[in-house]
mmCIF file of C-alpha atoms in Angstrom:
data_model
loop_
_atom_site.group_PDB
_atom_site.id
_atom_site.type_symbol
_atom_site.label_atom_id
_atom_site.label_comp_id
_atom_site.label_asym_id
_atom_site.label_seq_id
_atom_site.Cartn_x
_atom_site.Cartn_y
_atom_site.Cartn_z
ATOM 1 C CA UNK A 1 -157.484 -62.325 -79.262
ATOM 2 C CA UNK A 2 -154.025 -61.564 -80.764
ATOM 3 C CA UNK A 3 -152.315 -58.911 -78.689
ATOM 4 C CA UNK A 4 -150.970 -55.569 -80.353
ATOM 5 C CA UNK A 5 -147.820 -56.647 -80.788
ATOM 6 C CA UNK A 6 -148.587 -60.134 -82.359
ATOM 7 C CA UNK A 7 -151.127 -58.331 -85.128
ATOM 8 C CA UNK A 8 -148.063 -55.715 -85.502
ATOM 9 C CA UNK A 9 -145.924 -58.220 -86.620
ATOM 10 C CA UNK A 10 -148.581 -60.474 -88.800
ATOM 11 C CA UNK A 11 -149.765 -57.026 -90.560
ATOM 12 C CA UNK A 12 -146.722 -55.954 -91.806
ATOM 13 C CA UNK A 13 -147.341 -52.264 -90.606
ATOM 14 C CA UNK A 14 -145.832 -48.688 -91.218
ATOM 15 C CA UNK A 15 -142.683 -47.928 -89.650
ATOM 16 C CA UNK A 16 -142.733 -46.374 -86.024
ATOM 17 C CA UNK A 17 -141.753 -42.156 -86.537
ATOM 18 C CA UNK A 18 -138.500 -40.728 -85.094
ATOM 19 C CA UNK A 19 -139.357 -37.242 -84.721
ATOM 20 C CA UNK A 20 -136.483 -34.813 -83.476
ATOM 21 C CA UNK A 21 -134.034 -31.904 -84.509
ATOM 22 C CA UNK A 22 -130.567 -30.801 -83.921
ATOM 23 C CA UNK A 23 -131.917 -27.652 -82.621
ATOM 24 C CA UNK A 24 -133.570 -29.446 -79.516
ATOM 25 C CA UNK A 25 -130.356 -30.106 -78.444
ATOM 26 C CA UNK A 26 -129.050 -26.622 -78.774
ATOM 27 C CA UNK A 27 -131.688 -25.476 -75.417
ATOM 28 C CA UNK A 28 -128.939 -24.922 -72.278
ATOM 29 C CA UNK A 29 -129.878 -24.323 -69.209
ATOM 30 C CA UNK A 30 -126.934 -24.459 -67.392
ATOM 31 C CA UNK A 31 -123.963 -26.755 -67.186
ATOM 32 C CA UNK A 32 -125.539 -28.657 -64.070
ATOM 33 C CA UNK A 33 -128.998 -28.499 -64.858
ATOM 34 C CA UNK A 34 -130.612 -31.785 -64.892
ATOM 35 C CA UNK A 35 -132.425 -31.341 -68.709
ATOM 36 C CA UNK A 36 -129.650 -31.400 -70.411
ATOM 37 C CA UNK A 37 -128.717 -31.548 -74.302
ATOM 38 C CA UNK A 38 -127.025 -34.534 -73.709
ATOM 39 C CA UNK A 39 -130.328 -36.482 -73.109
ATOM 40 C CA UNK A 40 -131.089 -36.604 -76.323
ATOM 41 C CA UNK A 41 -127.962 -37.740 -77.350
ATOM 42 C CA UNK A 42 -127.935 -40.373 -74.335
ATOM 43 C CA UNK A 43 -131.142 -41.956 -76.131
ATOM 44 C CA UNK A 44 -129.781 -42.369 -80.145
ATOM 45 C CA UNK A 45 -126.803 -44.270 -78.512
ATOM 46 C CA UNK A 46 -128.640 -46.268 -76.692
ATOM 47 C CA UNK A 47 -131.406 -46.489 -79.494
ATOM 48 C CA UNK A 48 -127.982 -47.792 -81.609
ATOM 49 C CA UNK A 49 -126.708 -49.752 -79.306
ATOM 50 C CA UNK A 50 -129.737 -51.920 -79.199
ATOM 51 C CA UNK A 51 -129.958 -51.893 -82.996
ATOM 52 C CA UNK A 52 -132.925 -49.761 -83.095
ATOM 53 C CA UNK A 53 -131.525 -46.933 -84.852
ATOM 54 C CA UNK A 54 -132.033 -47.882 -88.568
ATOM 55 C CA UNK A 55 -135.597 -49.498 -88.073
ATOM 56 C CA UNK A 56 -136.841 -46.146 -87.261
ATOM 57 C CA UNK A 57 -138.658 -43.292 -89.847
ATOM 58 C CA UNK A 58 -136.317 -40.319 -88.932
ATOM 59 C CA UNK A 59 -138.351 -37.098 -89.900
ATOM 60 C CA UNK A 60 -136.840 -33.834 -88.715
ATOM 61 C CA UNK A 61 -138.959 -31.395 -86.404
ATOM 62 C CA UNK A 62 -140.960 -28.361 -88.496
ATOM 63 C CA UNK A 63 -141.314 -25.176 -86.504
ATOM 64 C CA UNK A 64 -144.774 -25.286 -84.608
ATOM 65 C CA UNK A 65 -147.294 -22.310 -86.350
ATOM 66 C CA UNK A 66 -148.689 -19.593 -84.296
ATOM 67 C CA UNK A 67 -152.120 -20.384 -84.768
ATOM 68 C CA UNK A 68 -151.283 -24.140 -83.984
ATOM 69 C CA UNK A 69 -150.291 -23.220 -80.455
ATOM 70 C CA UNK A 70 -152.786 -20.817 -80.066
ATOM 71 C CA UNK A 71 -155.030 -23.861 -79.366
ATOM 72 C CA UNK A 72 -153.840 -24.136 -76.347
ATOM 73 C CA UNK A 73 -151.692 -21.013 -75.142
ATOM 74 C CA UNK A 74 -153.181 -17.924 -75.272
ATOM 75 C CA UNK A 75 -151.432 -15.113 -77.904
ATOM 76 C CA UNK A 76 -149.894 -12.698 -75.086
ATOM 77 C CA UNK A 77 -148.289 -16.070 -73.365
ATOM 78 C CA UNK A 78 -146.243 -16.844 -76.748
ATOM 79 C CA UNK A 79 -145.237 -13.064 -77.388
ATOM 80 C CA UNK A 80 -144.285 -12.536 -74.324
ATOM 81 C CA UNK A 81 -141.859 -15.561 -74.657
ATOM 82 C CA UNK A 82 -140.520 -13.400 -77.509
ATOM 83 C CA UNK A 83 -140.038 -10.794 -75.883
ATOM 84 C CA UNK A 84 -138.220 -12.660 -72.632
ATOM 85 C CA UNK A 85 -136.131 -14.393 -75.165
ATOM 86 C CA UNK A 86 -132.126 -13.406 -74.270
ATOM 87 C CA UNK A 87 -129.983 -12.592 -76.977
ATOM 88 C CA UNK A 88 -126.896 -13.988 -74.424
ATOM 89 C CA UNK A 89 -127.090 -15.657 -71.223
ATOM 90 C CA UNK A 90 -129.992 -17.159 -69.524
ATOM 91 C CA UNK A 91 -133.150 -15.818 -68.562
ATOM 92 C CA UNK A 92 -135.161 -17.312 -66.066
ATOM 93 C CA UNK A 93 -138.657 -17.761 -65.902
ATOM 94 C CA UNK A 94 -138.615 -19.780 -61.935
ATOM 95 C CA UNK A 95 -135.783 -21.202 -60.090
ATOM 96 C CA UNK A 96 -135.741 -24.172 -62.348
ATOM 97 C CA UNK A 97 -136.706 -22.692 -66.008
ATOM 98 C CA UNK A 98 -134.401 -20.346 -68.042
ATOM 99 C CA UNK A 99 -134.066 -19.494 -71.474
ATOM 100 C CA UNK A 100 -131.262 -18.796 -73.727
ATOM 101 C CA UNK A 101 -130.571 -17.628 -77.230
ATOM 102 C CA UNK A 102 -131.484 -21.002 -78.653
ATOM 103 C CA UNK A 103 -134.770 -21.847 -75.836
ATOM 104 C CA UNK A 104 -137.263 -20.660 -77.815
ATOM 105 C CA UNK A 105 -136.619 -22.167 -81.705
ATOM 106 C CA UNK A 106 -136.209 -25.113 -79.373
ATOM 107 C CA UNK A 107 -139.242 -24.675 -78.285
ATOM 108 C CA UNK A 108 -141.004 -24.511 -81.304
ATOM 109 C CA UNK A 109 -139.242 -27.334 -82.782
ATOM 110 C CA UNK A 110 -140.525 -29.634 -79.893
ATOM 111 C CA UNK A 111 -144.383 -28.636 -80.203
ATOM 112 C CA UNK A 112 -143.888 -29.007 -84.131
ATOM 113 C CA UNK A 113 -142.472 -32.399 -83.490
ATOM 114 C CA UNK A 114 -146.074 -33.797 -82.191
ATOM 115 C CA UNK A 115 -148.165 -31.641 -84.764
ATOM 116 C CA UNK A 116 -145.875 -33.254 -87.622
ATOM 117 C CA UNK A 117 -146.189 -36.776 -85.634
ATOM 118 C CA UNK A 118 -149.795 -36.251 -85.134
ATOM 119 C CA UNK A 119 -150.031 -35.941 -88.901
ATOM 120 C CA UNK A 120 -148.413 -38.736 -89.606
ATOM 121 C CA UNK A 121 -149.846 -41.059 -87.772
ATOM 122 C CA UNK A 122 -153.851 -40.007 -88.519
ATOM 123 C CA UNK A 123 -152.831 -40.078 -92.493
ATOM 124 C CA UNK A 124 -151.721 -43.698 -91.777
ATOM 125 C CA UNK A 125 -148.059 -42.664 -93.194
ATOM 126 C CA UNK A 126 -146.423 -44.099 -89.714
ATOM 127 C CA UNK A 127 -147.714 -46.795 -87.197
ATOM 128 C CA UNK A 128 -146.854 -44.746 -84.363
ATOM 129 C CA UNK A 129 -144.419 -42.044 -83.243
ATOM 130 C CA UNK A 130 -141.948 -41.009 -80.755
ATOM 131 C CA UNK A 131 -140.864 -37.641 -80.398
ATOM 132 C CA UNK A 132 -137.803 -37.285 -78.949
ATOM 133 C CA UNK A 133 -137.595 -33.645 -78.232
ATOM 134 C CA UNK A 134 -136.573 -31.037 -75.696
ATOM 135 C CA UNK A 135 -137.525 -28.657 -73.915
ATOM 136 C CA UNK A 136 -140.558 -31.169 -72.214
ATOM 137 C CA UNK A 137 -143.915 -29.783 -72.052
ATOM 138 C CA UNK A 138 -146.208 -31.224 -69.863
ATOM 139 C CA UNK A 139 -146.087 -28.769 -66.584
ATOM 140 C CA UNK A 140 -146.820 -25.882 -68.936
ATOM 141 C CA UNK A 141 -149.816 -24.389 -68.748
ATOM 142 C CA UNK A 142 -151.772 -22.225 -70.976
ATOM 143 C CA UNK A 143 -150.640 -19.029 -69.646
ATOM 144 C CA UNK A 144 -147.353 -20.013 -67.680
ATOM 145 C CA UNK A 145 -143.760 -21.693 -67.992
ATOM 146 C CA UNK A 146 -143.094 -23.591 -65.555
ATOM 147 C CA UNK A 147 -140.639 -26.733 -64.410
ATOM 148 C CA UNK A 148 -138.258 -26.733 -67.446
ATOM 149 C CA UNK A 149 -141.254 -26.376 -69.994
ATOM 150 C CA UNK A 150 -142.451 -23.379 -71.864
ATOM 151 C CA UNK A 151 -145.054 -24.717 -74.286
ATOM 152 C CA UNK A 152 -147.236 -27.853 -73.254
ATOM 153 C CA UNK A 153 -146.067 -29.744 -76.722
ATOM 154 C CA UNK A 154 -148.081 -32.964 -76.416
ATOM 155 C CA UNK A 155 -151.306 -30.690 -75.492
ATOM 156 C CA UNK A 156 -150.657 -29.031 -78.667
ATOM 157 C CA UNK A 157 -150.722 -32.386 -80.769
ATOM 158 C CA UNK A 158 -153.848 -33.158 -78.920
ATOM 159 C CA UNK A 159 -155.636 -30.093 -80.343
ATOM 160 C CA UNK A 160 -154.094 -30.426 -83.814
ATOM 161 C CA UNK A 161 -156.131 -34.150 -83.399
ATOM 162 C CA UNK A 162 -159.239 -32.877 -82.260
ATOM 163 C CA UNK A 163 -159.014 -30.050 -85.078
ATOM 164 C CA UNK A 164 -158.946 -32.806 -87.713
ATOM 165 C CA UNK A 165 -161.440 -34.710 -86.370
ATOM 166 C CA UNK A 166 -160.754 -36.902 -84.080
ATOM 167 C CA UNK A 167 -163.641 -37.184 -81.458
ATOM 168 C CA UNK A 168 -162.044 -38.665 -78.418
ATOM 169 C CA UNK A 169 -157.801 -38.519 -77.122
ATOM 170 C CA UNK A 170 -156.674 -40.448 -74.180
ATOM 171 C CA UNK A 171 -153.434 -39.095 -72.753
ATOM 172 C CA UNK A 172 -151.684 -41.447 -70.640
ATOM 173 C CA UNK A 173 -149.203 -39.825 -68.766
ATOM 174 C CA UNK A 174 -146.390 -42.015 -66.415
ATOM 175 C CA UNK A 175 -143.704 -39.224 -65.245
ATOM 176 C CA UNK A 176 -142.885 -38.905 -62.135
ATOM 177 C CA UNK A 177 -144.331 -35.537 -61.782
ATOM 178 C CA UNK A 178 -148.088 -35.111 -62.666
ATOM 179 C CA UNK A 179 -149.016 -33.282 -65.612
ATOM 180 C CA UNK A 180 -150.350 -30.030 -64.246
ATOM 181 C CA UNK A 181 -150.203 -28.262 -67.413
ATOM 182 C CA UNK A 182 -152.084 -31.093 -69.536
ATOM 183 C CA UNK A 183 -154.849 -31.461 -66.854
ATOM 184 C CA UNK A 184 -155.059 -27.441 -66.691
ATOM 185 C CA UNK A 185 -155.091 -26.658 -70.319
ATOM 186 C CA UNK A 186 -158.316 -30.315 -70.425
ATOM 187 C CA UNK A 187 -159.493 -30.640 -67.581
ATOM 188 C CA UNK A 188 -163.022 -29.471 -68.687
ATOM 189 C CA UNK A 189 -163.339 -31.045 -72.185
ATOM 190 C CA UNK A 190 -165.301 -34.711 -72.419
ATOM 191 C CA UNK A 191 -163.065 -35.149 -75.836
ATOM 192 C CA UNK A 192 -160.277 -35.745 -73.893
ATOM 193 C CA UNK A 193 -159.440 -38.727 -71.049
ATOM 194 C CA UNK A 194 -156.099 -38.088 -68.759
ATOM 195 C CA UNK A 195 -154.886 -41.236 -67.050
ATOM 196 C CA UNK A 196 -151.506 -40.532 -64.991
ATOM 197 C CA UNK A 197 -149.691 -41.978 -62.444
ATOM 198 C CA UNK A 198 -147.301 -39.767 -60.225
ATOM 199 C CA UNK A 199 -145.513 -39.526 -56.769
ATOM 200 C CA UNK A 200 -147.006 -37.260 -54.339
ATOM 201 C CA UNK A 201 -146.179 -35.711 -52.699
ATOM 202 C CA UNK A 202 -144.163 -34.528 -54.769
ATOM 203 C CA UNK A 203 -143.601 -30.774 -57.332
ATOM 204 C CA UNK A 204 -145.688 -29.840 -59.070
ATOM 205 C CA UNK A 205 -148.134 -30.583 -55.576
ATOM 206 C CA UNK A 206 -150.987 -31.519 -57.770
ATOM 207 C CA UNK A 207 -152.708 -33.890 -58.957
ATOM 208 C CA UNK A 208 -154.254 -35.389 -55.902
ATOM 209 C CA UNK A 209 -157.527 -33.910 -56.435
ATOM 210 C CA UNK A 210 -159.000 -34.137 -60.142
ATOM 211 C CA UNK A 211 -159.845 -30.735 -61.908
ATOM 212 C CA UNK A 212 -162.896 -32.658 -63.845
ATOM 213 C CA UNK A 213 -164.533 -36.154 -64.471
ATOM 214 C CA UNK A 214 -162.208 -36.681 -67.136
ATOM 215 C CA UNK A 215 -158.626 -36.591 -65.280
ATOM 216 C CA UNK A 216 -157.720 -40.351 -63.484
ATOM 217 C CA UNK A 217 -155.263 -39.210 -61.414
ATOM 218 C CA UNK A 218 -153.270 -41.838 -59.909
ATOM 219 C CA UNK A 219 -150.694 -40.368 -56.596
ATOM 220 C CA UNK A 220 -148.127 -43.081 -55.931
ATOM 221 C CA UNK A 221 -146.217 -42.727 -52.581
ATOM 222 C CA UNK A 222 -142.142 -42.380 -52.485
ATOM 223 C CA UNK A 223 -140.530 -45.630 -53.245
ATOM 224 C CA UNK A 224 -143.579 -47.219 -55.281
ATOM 225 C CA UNK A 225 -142.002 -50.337 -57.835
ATOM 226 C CA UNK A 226 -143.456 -51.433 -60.738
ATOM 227 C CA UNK A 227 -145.857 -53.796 -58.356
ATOM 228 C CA UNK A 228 -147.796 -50.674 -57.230
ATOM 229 C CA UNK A 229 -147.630 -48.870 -60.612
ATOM 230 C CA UNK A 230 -148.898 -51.919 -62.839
ATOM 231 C CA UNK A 231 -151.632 -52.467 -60.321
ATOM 232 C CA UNK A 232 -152.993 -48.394 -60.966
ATOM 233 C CA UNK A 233 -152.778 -48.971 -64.953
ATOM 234 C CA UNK A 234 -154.669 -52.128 -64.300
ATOM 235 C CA UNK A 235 -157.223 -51.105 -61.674
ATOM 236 C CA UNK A 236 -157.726 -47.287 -62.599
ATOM 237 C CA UNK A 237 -156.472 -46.825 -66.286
ATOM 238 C CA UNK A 238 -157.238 -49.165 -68.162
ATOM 239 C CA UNK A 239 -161.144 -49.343 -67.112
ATOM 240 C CA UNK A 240 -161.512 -45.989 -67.532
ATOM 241 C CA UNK A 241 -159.638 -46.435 -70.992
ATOM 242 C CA UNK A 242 -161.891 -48.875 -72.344
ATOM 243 C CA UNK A 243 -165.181 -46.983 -71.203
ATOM 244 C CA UNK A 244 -163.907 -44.008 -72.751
ATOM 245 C CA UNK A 245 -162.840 -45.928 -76.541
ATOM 246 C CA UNK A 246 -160.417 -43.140 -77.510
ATOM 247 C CA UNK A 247 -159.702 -42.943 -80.879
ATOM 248 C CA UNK A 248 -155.812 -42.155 -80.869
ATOM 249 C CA UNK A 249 -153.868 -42.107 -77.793
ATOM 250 C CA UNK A 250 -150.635 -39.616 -76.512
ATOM 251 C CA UNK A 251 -148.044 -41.020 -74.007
ATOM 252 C CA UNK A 252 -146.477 -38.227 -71.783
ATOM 253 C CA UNK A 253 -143.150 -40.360 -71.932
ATOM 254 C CA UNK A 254 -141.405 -39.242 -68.620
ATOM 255 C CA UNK A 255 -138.822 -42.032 -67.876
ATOM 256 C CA UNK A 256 -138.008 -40.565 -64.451
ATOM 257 C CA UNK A 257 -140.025 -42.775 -61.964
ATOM 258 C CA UNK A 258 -137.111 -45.001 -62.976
ATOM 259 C CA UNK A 259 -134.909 -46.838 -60.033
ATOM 260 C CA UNK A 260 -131.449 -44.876 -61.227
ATOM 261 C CA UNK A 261 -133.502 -41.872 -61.959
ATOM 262 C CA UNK A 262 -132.289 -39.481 -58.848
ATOM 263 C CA UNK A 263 -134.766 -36.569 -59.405
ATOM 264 C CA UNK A 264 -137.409 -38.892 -57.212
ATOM 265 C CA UNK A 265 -138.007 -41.986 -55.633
ATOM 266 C CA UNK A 266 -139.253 -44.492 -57.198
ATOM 267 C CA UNK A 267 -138.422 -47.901 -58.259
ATOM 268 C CA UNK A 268 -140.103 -48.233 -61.947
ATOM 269 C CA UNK A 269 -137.428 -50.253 -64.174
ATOM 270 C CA UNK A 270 -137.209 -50.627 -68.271
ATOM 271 C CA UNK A 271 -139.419 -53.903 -68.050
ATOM 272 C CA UNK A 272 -142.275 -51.854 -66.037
ATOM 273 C CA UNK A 273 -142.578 -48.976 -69.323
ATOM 274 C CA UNK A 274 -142.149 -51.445 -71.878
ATOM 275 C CA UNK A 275 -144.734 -53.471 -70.107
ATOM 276 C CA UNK A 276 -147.019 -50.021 -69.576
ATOM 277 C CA UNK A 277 -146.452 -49.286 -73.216
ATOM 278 C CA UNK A 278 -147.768 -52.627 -74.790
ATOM 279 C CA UNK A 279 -150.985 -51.762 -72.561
ATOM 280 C CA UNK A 280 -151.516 -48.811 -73.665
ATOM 281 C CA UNK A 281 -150.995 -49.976 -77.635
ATOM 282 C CA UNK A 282 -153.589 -52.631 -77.309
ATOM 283 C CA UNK A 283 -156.202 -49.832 -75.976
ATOM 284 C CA UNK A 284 -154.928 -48.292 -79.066
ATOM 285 C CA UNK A 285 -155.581 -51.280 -81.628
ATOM 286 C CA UNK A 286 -159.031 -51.930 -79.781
ATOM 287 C CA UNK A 287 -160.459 -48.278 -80.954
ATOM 288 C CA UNK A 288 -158.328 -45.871 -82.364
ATOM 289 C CA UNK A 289 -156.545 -48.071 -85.258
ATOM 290 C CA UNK A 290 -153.055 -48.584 -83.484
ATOM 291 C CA UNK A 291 -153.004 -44.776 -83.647
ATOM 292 C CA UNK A 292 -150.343 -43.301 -81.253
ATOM 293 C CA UNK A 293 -148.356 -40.317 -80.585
ATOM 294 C CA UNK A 294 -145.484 -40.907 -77.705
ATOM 295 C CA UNK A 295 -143.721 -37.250 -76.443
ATOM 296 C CA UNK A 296 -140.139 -37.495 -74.231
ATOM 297 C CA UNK A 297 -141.248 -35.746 -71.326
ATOM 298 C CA UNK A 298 -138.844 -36.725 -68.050
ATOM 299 C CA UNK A 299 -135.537 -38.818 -67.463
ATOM 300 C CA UNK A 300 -132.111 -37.230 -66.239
ATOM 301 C CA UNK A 301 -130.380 -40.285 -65.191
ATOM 302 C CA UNK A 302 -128.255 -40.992 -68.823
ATOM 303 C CA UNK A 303 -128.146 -44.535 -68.856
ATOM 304 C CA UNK A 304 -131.482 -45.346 -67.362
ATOM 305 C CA UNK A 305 -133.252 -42.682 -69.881
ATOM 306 C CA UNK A 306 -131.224 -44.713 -72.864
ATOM 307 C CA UNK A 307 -132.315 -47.705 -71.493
ATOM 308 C CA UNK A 308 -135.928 -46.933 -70.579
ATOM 309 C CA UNK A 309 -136.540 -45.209 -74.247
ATOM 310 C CA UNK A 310 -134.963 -48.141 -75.969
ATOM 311 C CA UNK A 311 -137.080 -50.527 -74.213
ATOM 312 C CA UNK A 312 -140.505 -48.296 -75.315
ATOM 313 C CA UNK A 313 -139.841 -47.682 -78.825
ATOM 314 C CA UNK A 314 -138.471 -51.634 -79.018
ATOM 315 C CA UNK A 315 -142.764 -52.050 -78.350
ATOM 316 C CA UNK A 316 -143.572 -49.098 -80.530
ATOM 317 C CA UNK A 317 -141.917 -50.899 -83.235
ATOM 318 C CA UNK A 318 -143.011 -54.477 -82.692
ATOM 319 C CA UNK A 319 -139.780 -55.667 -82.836
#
């Protein structure tokens, strides 16, 4: 049987998405905080660089609706964003999550990124997408901000999917923090399968016990390589993945697991996501149509992010 990549190439297919917007990179939190605005910036060089740039469908990021994140964060969560917005200087949510005057368009931008990419990709306009967008999302939950995200932007792309019709979503999520804001917002819907890999211990402290039957958690200890984390997709994703047949598939795209990366401690390199991502596109070839929706989540080491991002899309593409 051909792989993804080889029937990519043979078929001729839509163009892989570049979803983003100039006000993504406009959300400061401080000169030394670690999610910067000059991630995004570190990724199109790189994406350049590697002559990667002009095979890509740039689309620029619509505002998110209210009733579109109202599928997954309750009304008084988003006004009260509003009405914590600053109008100068930061205001801070935790320790590690502050808005300022630009935070919340930001915001919206990134969660309208994957509504806009969901779109796409279900109406067979693009292959695939990657949403290169900031802030992240995946530690928000429905009612809180938390760990440099404010809305949970993939989960919101998810619930645009199941609202047109889509019957089962696999969300494969390989930062190096686990996803306590996806599994909180579905942890008790059977539409939706959560594979993730994560150290632990490690923030958010979750993850190590499953909120329902349909989260595959997978805690990796400090200093895990891409040995350990191939054998989890192997052993524990990818069965679960092909019991559950999901019809489209969302990456939480944290690239900070990575070697350089020095928010953690792990050893993942650019060959171990490129590698995770062809996986992960064959599930989606075998029963959703190709049909995938990738969301930046994680990376604050420059050159590794560049790297790492380059090396995923270069898959996403099938070039």
């Amino acid at each position: 049987m051909l792989s993804w990549l080889a029937r990519r190439i043979l078929d001729s297919s839509p163009p892989t998405a570049y979803i983003t917007h100039p006000d993504c990179a406009l959300h400061d939190m401080g000169r030394h905080h670690p999610e910067s605005p000059e991630r995004l910036a570190a990724i199109q060089d790189r994406l350049m660089a590697a002559g990667l740039w002009d095979h890509l469908l740039h689309i620029e990021a619509p505002l998110v609706e209210r009733q579109q994140l109202a599928l997954v964060h309750s009304p008084s969560y988003v006004e009260s964003l509003d009405h914590l917005s600053p109008h100068h200087g930061l205001a801070h949510l935790d320790p590690d999550t502050a808005m300022c005057p630009h935070t919340l368009r930001a915001a919206w931008r990134a969660a309208g990124a994957v509504v806009r990419a969901t779109d796409l990709v279900i109406d067979g306009t693009t292959a695939n997408a990657f949403c290169a967008i900031r802030p992240p999302g995946h530690h928000a939950e429905s009612k809180r901000a938390m760990g440099f995200c404010f809305f949970n932007n993939l989960a919101v792309g998810v619930a645009h999917a199941l609202s047109r019709g889509v019957e089962r979503i696999a969300v494969a999520d390989f930062d190096v923090h686990h996803g306590n804001g996806t599994e909180d917002i579905f942890h008790d819907n059977p539409k939706v399968l959560m594979v993730s890999t994560f150290q632990h211990p490690f923030y958010p402290y979750s993850g190590e016990q499953p909120m329902g039957p349909n989260m595959v958690n997978v805690p990796l200890k400090q200093g895990s390589k891409g040995d350990e984390f191939r054998t989890a997709v192997e052993q524990c994703w990818l069965p679960a993945l092909n019991q559950f047949k999901p019809q489209m598939i969302f990456i939480s795209a944290g690239f900070d697991a990575h070697r350089e990366d020095e928010m953690a401690s792990m050893g993942l390199v650019e060959d171990d996501y490129a590698w995770v991502t062809e996986r992960l596109m064959d599930v989606a070839a075998e029963y959703g149509e190709g049909r995938l929706v990738s969301v930046l989540e994680g990376g604050y080491d420059l050159s590794a992010l560049g790297r790492s991002v380059a090396a995923h899309i270069r898959v996403l593409t099938g070039l």
